[in-house]
Coordinates of C-alpha atoms in Angstrom, one line a residue:
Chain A
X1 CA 91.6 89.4 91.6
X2 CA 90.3 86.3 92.8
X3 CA 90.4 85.5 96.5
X4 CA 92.7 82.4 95.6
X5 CA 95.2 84.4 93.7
X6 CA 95.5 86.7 96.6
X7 CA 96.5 83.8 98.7
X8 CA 98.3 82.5 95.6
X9 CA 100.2 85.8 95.9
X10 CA 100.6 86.0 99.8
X11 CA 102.2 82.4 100.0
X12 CA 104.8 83.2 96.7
X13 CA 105.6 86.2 98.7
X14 CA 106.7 84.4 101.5
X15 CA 109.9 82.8 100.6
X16 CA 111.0 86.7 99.1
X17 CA 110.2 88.1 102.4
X18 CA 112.3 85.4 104.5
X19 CA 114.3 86.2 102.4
X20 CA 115.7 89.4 103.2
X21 CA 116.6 88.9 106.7
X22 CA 119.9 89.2 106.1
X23 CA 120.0 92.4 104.0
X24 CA 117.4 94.2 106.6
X25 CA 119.9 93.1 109.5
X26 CA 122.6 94.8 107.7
X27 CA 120.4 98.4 107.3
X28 CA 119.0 97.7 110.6
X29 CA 122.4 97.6 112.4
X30 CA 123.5 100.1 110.5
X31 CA 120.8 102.0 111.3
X32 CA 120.6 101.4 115.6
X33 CA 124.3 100.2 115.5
X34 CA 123.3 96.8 117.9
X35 CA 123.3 93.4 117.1
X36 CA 120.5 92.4 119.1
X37 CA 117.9 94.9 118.6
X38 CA 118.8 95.1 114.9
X39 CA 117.4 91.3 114.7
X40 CA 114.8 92.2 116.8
X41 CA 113.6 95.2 114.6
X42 CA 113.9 92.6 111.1
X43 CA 112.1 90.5 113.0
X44 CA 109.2 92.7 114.1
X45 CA 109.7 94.0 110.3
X46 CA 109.3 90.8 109.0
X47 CA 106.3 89.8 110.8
X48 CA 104.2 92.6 110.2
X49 CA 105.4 92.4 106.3
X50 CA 103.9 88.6 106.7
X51 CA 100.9 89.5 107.9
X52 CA 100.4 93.1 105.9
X53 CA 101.7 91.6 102.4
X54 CA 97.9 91.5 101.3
X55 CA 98.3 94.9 101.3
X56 CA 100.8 95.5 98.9
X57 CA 99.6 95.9 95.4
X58 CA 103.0 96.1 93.5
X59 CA 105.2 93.7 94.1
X60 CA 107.8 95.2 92.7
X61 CA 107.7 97.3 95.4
X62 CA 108.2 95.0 98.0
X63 CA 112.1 96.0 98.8
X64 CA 111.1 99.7 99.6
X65 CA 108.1 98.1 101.4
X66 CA 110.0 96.0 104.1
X67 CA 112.6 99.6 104.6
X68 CA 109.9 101.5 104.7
X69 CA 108.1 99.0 107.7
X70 CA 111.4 98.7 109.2
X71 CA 111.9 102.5 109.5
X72 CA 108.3 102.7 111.3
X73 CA 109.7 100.2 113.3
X74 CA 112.6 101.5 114.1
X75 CA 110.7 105.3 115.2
X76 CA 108.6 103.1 117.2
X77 CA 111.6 102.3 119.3
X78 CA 113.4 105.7 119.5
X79 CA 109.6 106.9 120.7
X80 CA 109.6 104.0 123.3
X81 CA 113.0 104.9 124.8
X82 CA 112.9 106.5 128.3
X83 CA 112.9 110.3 127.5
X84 CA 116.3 111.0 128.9
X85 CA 117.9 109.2 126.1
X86 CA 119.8 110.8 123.2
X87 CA 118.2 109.4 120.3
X88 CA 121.1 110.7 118.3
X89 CA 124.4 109.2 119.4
X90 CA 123.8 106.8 122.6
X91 CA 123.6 103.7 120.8
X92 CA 126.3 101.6 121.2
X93 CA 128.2 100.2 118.4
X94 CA 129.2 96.6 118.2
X95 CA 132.5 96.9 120.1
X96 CA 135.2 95.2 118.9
X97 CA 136.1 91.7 120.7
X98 CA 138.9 89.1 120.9
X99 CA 137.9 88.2 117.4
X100 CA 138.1 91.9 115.6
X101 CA 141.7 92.1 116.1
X102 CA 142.9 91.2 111.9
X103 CA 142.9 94.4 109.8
X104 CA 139.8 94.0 107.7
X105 CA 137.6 93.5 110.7
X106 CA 139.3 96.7 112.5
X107 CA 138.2 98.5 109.8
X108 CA 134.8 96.9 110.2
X109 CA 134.4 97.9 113.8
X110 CA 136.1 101.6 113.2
X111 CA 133.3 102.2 110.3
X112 CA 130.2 100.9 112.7
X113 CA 132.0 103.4 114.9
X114 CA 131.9 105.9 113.2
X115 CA 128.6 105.4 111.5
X116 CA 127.0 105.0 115.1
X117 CA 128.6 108.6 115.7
X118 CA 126.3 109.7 113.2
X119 CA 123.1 111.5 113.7
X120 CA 120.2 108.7 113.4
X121 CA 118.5 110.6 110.6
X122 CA 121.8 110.3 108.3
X123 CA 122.7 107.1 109.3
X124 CA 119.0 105.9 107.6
X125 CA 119.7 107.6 104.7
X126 CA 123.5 106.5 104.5
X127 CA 122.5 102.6 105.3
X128 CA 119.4 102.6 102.2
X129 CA 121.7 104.3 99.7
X130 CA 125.1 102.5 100.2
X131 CA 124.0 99.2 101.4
X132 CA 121.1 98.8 99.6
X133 CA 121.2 101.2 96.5
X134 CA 118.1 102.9 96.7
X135 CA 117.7 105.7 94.8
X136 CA 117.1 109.0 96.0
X137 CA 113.7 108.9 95.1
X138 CA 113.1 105.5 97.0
X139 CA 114.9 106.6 100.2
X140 CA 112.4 109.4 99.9
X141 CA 109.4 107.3 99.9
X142 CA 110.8 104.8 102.3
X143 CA 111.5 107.9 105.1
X144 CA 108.7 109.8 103.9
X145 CA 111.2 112.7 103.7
X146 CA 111.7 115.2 100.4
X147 CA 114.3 114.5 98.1
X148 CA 116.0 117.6 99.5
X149 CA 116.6 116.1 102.7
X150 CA 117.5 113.1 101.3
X151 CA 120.4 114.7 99.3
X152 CA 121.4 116.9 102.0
X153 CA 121.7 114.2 105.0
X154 CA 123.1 111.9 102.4
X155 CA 126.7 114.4 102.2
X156 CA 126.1 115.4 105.6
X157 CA 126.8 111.7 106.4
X158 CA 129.4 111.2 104.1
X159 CA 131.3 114.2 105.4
X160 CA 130.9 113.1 109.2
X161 CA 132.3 109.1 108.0
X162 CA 134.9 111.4 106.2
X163 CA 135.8 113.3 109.2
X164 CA 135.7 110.6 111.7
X165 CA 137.2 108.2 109.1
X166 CA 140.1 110.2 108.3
X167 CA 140.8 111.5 112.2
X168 CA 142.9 108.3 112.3
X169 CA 144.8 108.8 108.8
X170 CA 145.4 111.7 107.0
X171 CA 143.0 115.1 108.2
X172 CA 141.9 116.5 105.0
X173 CA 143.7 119.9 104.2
X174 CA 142.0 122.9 104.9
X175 CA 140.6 123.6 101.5
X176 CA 138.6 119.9 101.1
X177 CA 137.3 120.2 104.7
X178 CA 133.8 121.0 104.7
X179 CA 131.5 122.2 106.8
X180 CA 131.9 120.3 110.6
X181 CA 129.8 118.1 111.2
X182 CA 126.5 119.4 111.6
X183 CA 123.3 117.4 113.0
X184 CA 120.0 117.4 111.2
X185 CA 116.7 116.1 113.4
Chain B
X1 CA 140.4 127.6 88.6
X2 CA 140.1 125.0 90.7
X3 CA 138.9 126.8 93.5
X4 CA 136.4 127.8 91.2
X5 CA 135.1 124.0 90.5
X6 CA 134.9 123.2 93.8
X7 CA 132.3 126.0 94.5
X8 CA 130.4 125.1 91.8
X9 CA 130.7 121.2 92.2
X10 CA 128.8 121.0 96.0
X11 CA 129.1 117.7 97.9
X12 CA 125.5 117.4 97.7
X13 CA 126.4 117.0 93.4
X14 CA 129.0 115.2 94.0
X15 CA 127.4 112.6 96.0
X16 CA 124.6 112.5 93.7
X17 CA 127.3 111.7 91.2
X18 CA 128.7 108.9 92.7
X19 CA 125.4 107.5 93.5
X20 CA 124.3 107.8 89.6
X21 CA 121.7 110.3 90.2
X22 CA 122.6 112.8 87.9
X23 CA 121.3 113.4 84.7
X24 CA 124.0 112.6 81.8
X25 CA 124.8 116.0 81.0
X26 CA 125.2 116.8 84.8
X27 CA 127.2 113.4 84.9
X28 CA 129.2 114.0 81.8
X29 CA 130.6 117.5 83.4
X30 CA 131.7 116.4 86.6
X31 CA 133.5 113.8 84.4
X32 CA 135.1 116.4 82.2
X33 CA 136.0 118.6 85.5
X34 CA 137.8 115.6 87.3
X35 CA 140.2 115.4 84.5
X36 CA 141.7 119.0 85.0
X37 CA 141.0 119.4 88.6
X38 CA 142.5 116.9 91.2
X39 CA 140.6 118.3 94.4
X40 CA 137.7 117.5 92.4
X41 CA 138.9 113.7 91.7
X42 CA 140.4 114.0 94.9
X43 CA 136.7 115.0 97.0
X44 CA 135.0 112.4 94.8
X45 CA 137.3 109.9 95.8
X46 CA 137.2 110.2 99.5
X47 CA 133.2 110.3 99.0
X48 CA 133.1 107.3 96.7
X49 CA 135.3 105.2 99.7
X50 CA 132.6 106.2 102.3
X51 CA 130.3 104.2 100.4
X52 CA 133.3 101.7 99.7
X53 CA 133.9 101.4 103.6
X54 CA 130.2 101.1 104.1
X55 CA 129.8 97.8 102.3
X56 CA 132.8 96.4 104.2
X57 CA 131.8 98.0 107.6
X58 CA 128.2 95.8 107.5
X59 CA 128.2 93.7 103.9
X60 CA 129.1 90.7 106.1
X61 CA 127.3 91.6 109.0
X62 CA 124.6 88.5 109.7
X63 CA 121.8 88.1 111.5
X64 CA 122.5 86.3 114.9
X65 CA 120.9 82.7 115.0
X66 CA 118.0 82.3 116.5
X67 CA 120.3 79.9 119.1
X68 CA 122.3 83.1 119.9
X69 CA 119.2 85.4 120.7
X70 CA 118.0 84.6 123.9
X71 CA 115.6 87.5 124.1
X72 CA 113.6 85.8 120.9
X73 CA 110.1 84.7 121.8
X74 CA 110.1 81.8 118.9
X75 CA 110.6 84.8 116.0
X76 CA 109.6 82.1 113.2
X77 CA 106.7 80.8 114.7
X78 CA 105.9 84.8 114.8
X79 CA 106.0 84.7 111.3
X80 CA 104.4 81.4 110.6
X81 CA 101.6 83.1 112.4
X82 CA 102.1 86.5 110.9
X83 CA 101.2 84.6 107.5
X84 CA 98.3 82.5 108.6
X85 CA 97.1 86.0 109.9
X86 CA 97.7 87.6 107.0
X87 CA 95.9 85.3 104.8
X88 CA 93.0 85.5 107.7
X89 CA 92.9 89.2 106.9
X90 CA 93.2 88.8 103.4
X91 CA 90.4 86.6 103.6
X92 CA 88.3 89.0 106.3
X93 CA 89.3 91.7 103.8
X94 CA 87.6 91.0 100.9
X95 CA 84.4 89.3 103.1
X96 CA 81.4 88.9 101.5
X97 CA 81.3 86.5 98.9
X98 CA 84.3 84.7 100.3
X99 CA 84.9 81.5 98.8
X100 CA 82.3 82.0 96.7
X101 CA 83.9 85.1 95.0
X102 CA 87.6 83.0 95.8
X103 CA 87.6 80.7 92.3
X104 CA 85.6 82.9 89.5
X105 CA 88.6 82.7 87.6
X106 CA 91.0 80.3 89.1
X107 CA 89.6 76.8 89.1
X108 CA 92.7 75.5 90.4
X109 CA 95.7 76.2 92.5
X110 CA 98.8 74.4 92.7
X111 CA 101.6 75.8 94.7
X112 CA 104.5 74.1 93.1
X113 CA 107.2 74.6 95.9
X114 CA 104.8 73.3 98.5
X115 CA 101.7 71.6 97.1
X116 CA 101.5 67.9 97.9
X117 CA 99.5 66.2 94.7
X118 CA 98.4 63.1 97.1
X119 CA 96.8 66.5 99.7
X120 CA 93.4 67.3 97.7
X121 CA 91.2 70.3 98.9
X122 CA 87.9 70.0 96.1
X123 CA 85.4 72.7 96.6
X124 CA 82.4 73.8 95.5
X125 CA 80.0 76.7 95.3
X126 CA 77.5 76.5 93.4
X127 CA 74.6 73.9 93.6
X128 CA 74.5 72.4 90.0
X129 CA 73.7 68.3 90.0
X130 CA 76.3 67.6 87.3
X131 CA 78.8 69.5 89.7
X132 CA 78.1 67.5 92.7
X133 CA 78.6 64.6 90.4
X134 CA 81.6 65.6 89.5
X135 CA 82.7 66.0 92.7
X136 CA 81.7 63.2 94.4
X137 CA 83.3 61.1 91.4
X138 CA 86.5 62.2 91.9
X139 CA 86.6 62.2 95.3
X140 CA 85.8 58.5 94.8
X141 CA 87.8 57.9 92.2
X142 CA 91.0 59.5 93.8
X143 CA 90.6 57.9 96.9
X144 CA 90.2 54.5 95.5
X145 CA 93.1 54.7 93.2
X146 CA 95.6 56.1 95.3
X147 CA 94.7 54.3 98.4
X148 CA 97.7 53.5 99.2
X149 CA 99.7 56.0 99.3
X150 CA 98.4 57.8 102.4
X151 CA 95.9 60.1 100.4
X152 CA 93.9 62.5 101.7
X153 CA 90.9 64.6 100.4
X154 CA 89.0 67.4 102.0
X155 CA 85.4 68.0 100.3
X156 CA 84.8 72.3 101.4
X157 CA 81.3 74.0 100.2
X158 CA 80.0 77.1 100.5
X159 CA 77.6 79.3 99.3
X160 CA 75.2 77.5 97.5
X161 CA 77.5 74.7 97.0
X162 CA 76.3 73.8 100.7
X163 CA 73.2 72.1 99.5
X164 CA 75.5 69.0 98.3
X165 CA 75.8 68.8 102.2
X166 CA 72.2 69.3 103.5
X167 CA 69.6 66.6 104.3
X168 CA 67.0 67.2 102.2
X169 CA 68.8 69.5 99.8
X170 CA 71.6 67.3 98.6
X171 CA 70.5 65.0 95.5
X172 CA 73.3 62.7 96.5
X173 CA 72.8 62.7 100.4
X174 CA 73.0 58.3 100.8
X175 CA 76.3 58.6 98.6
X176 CA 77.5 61.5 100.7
X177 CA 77.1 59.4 103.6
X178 CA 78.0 56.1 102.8
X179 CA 81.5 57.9 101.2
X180 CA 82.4 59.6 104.6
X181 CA 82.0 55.8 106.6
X182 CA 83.6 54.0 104.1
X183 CA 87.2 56.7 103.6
X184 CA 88.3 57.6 106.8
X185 CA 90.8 60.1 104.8
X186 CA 88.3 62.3 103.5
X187 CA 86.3 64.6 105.7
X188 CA 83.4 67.1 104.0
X189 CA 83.4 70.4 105.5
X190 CA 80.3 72.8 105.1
X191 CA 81.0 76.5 105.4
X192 CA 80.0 78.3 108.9
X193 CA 80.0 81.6 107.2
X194 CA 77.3 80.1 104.7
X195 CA 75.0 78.1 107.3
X196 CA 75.0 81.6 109.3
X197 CA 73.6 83.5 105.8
X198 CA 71.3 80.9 105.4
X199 CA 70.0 80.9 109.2
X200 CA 69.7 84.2 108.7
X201 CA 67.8 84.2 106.2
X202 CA 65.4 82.2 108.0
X203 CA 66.3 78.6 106.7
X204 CA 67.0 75.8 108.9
X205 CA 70.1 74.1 107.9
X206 CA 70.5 70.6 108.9
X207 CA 73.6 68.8 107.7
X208 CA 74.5 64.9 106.8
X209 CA 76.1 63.2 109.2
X210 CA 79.8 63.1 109.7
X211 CA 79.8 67.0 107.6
X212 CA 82.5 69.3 109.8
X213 CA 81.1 73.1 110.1
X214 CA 83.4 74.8 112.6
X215 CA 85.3 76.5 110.5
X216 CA 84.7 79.1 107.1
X217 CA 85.6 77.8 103.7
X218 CA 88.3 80.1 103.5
X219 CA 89.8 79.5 106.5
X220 CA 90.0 76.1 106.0
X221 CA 91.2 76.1 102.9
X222 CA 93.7 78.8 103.7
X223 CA 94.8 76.0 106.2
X224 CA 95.0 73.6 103.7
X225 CA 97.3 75.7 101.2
X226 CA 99.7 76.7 103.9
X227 CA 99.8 72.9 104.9
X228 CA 100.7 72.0 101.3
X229 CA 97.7 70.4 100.3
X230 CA 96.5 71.3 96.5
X231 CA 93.6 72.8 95.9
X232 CA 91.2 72.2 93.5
X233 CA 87.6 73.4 92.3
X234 CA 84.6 71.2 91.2
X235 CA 85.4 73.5 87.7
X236 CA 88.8 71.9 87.0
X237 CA 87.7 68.4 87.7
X238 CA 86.6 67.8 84.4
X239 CA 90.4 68.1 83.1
X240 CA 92.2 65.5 85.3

C-alpha cells in the first residue's frame, strides 16, 4: 500500500472515529458509572485511536478496535486508583437530580444504579452486548477474555440487574431465582 | 415437566438465546419449549427486559460538552494532534523510501470532504527532464490562470526528484528561480530527509535560492493534506 493511501486511509478514518463519541460515552459510563471520567476515558480512547489508526489493517474492525482501546483504558484507571479502593462497586452512579424526577428518567437513574452495583467485569460485558450488540465472539476479543467467561458474566449480570431490578417490584418466586449474586474478578 | 426445562434451559442458554447466539436448531428448541412452559417464557422475558432496561438506562446518555467539562485540557485539539501524530508515525513507520515509496501507485490524491482544488501540493521524485517540465508548466500555468482567486501551490521533491532543486543539478535552475520571485503563492520545498542521504553519501547539496528544506517531504505534505490542500504528483499532471 502506498504511503499516500495510508494517509488517504488515516484522514477517511477520521470523521468514523469522531464519530463514535457518543456510543463510547454510553459503554464507558456504563462501564465506570460517572459522567465525567466516562468522557474522559472516550477521550483518551479517542486520541490514542487517532494517533494508532495506522495500525489497524481491517477497517471493518474499527468498532471492536475503539472497545477494545477503551477497555485498556479503562484498566489503566482501575490500576491507577489508590490501592484502598474497591475496584468493584465504589463508583458512584450518576445520582439522580432535580431534573430525574419524571418516570422514564427514574427508571434511568434506578438501572445506572443498579448496573453500577454490578461487579466491573460484568458490567463490561453487559455494556458491549446490550448497548452495542457485540457478539460474543467480539466481546471476547475486545476483553481478551474466552467465550466462556463472556457467557457466564453475561447471565451473571443479567441476574444481578434482575435481582436489584425487581427488589423494587415484584421478587421473583422461589423457583426463577437463581443463584445470588455472585462476583467474578 | 417444567421443572425439568428449566434445568436443561440454563440462563447462560437463555441469554445466548436472546442475544441470537445460538445455532438454529438450539434457537428453534428454546422456541418450541416456550410454547408449553411459561417459567421458561417467563425467565426469558425478565432477561430479554434487562437488555430492554439497558438501552433506556444509557441509550440517551450524551457526552457532556466540552463547555461542561472543566477538567478538559482542549480534548479536540488532543485529537487534532493525535492525527497529525498519527500520520507522523505512519510516515516514520514505513521510513525509508518515504515519499519516494508514497506515490508508486497513486499519482493523485484528492480528499473530497476536505480537499481545496485552488490548495495544490505537486511533487516529485524522480529526476526525469520531461518531468520537471511538466512540473514547472503547470505550476506556471495554474498560477497564472487562477491568479485570482487566492491560489496557492507548493512544489515538494524528494529523492531524486531533488535535483529539480539543486544548482548545478537542475536543468531548469534560472526558471526555478525567476518562478519563486515572480509568485509569491508558490514556495518549492526540497526534502531534508533526502539532502541528509545525499550528504551522506558524500555529496554536497547546494540548493536554489528561495527552496525551503526544513521539513521531510512527508511531513509537509502530510501537513498539506490535513490542511485541505490537494495533492498531486508530477505523474498525473499530464491528465489535467
Amino acid at each position: 500500500m502506498g504511503l499516500i493511501n495510508c494517509i488517504t486511509n488515516c484522514v477517511s478514518m477520521q470523521p468514523r472515529i469522531a464519530a463514535s463519541r457518543e456510543r463510547l460515552y454510553r459503554v464507558a459510563l456504563a462501564w465506570c458509572g460517572d459522567g465525567m471520567l466516562a468522557d474522559d476515558l472516550v477521550q483518551e480512547t479517542l486520541s490514542l485511536a487517532l494517533q494508532k489508526v495506522h495500525q489497524l489493517r481491517d477497517k471493518e474492525r474499527l468498532n471492536a478496535w475503539l472497545y477494545s482501546i477503551l477497555n485498556n483504558r479503562w484498566k489503566q484507571y482501575l490500576r491507577s486508583r489508590r490501592p484502598h479502593e474497591d475496584l468493584d462497586d465504589d463508583r458512584a452512579c450518576d445520582l439522580p437530580g432535580p431534573e430525574l424526577m419524571i418516570d422514564r428518567l427514574e427508571i434511568v437513574s434506578r438501572v445506572r444504579t443498579a448496573v453500577a452495583a454490578l461487579p466491573v467485569e460484568q458490567r463490561k460485558v453487559l455494556a458491549l452486548v446490550d448497548l452495542e450488540d457485540f457478539s460474543y465472539n467480539d466481546v471476547a476479543e475486545i476483553l481478551e477474555i474466552p467465550v466462556g467467561t463472556v457467557m457466564s458474566r453475561l447471565h451473571r449480570a443479567r441476574k444481578g440487574l434482575v435481582k436489584l431490578l425487581d427488589t423494587e417490584e415484584n421478587a421473583p418466586s422461589a423457583d426463577q431465582a437463581g443463584p445470588s449474586l455472585v462476583r467474578v474478578k | 415437566m417444567n421443572a425439568i426445562e428449566n434445568e436443561i434451559w440454563d440462563d447462560a442458554t437463555l441469554s445466548a438465546y436472546i442475544d441470537g447466539e445460538l445455532d438454529a436448531a438450539r434457537q428453534n428448541a428454546v422456541l418450541a419449549a416456550m410454547e408449553h412452559n411459561k417459567v421458561l417464557s417467563d425467565r426469558i422475558c425478565r432477561l430479554r427486559r434487562t437488555k430492554d432496561l439497558m438501552r433506556t438506562g444509557y441509550g440517551s446518555a450524551m457526552p457532556p460538552k466540552q463547555s461542561e467539562h472543566p477538567r478538559h485540557k482542549a480534548p479536540w485539539r488532543k485529537l487534532r494532534s493525535g492525527l497529525a501524530a498519527s500520520l507522523v508515525a505512519l510516515a516514520i513507520g514505513l521510513g525509508g523510501g518515504l515519499v519516494g515509496y508514497v506515490c508508486a501507485k497513486h499519482n493523485d490524491v484528492t480528499m473530497a470532504h476536505v480537499s481545496d482544488p485552488n490548495r495544490v501540493v505537486l511533487h516529485i521524485d524522480d529526476s526525469k527532464p520531461e518531468h520537471f517540465e511538466r512540473l514547472l508548466d503547470y505550476a506556471e500555468h495554474f498560477l497564472q490562470e487562477n491568479r485570482d482567486k487566492g491560489v496557492q501551490v507548493d512544489v515538494v521533491a524528494n529523492s531524486s526528484g531533488l535535483d529539480l532543486l539543486r544548482t548545478g543539478h537542475s536543468p531548469y535552475e534560472a526558471r526555478v528561480k525567476a518562478l519563486a520571485e515572480k509568485y509569491h503563492n508558490l514556495q518549492f520545498i526540497a526534502c531534508m530527509n533526502a539532502i541528509r542521504h545525499l550528504k551522506r553519501a558524500g555529496q554536497d547539496v547546494n540548493l536554489i535560492d528561495d527552496v525551503h528544506s526544513d521539513e521531510t517531504a512527508v511531513d509537509h505534505i502530510v501537513k498539506r493534506l490535513q490542511q485541505g490542500w490537494t495533492y498531486r504528483k508530477v505523474g498525473s499532471l499530464s491528465d489535467i
